[in-house]
Short mmCIF file of C-alpha atoms in Angstrom, two decimals:
data_model
loop_
_atom_site.label_atom_id
_atom_site.label_comp_id
_atom_site.label_asym_id
_atom_site.label_seq_id
_atom_site.Cartn_x
_atom_site.Cartn_y
_atom_site.Cartn_z
CA UNK G 1 -16.70 2.15 -7.43
CA UNK G 2 -16.47 6.07 -7.14
CA UNK G 3 -13.69 8.09 -6.98
CA UNK G 4 -14.69 9.02 -2.94
CA UNK G 5 -14.92 4.92 -2.30
CA UNK G 6 -11.10 4.65 -3.54
CA UNK G 7 -10.51 7.60 -1.51
CA UNK G 8 -12.01 6.45 1.81
CA UNK G 9 -10.10 3.12 1.30
CA UNK G 10 -6.51 4.64 0.58
CA UNK G 11 -7.18 7.04 4.08
CA UNK G 12 -7.92 3.90 5.57
CA UNK G 13 -5.80 1.24 5.03
CA UNK G 14 -3.14 3.92 3.11
CA UNK G 15 -1.08 3.68 -0.05
CA UNK G 16 -0.33 1.47 -2.30
CA UNK G 17 -3.74 -0.40 -2.12
CA UNK G 18 -4.69 -3.18 -4.35
CA UNK G 19 -8.96 -2.96 -4.63
CA UNK G 20 -10.52 -5.42 -6.81
CA UNK G 21 -14.25 -4.74 -7.21
CA UNK G 22 -16.19 -8.26 -6.88
CA UNK G 23 -18.61 -6.70 -8.64
CA UNK G 24 -17.33 -6.73 -12.37
CA UNK G 25 -15.24 -10.03 -11.44
CA UNK G 26 -19.02 -11.40 -11.22
CA UNK G 27 -20.64 -9.91 -13.81
CA UNK G 28 -17.22 -10.60 -16.79
CA UNK G 29 -17.26 -14.38 -14.93
CA UNK G 30 -21.24 -14.43 -15.71
CA UNK G 31 -20.65 -13.01 -19.22
CA UNK G 32 -18.23 -15.67 -20.07
CA UNK G 33 -20.53 -18.08 -18.68
CA UNK G 34 -23.67 -17.16 -20.75
CA UNK G 35 -21.10 -17.12 -23.78
CA UNK G 36 -20.07 -20.92 -23.45
CA UNK G 37 -24.18 -22.17 -21.85
CA UNK G 38 -24.78 -24.06 -25.02
CA UNK G 39 -22.16 -25.87 -25.29
CA UNK G 40 -22.34 -29.16 -23.21
CA UNK G 41 -20.03 -29.77 -20.52
CA UNK G 42 -18.09 -26.95 -20.75
CA UNK G 43 -16.47 -25.65 -17.52
CA UNK G 44 -14.85 -22.54 -16.86
CA UNK G 45 -11.66 -22.43 -14.91
CA UNK G 46 -9.54 -19.78 -13.08
CA UNK G 47 -5.98 -19.68 -13.41
CA UNK G 48 -4.59 -18.98 -10.28
CA UNK G 49 -1.56 -17.60 -11.83
CA UNK G 50 -3.54 -14.26 -13.18
CA UNK G 51 -4.03 -13.52 -9.55
CA UNK G 52 -3.52 -15.55 -6.97
CA UNK G 53 -5.71 -13.61 -3.95
CA UNK G 54 -7.20 -15.97 -1.21
CA UNK G 55 -10.23 -13.96 -1.52
CA UNK G 56 -10.71 -13.52 -5.42
CA UNK G 57 -10.14 -17.69 -5.40
CA UNK G 58 -13.06 -17.25 -2.78
CA UNK G 59 -15.30 -15.09 -5.23
CA UNK G 60 -14.25 -17.73 -8.06
CA UNK G 61 -15.36 -20.64 -5.65
CA UNK G 62 -18.69 -18.58 -5.00
CA UNK G 63 -19.86 -18.44 -8.88
CA UNK G 64 -18.92 -22.26 -8.80
CA UNK G 65 -15.93 -21.87 -11.27
CA UNK G 66 -13.27 -24.48 -11.41
CA UNK G 67 -9.89 -23.56 -10.58
CA UNK G 68 -6.44 -24.08 -13.02
CA UNK G 69 -3.19 -24.71 -10.85
CA UNK G 70 0.52 -24.88 -12.16
CA UNK G 71 1.81 -25.62 -8.10
CA UNK G 72 1.46 -27.24 -5.62
CA UNK G 73 1.06 -23.88 -3.57
CA UNK G 74 -1.84 -23.11 -5.99
CA UNK G 75 -3.70 -26.40 -5.24
CA UNK G 76 -3.16 -25.75 -1.55
CA UNK G 77 -4.65 -22.46 -2.08
CA UNK G 78 -7.61 -23.36 -3.59
CA UNK G 79 -8.31 -25.92 -1.02
CA UNK G 80 -8.11 -23.14 1.39
CA UNK G 81 -10.65 -21.01 -0.46
CA UNK G 82 -13.11 -23.64 -0.16
CA UNK G 83 -12.33 -25.56 -4.10
CA UNK G 84 -13.40 -29.03 -3.91
CA UNK G 85 -10.07 -30.94 -5.56
CA UNK G 86 -12.87 -32.61 -8.22
CA UNK G 87 -13.07 -28.42 -8.98
CA UNK G 88 -8.88 -27.84 -9.16
CA UNK G 89 -7.25 -28.80 -12.59
CA UNK G 90 -3.55 -29.43 -11.83
#
C-alpha cells in the first residue's frame, strides 16, 4: 500500500484510521504454514487477543486458520467471522 493510497483513505474516512494490508497478512500466514508444512497434523491458530477485528478474523478464516480464544466473547466473535466450532480453541 503506497503513500497516496493511505492519504486517500485518510481523506475519505478521517483520522485516526487503522489500515490493515490483507496481502501482507496472507503472505505472512503462508510463510508460517510453509515453515511447518512437514510437521504432521499441525494446525496454525490465530490468537484473537492479538487483534479482534472481525474483518481480520474473516481473513484468517479464509486462510483455513484455526482460532485461539480466551473468552466466550472471543468465541462468539469467531463464530460471527465464520469459523466452525471445531476450529476454535477455548
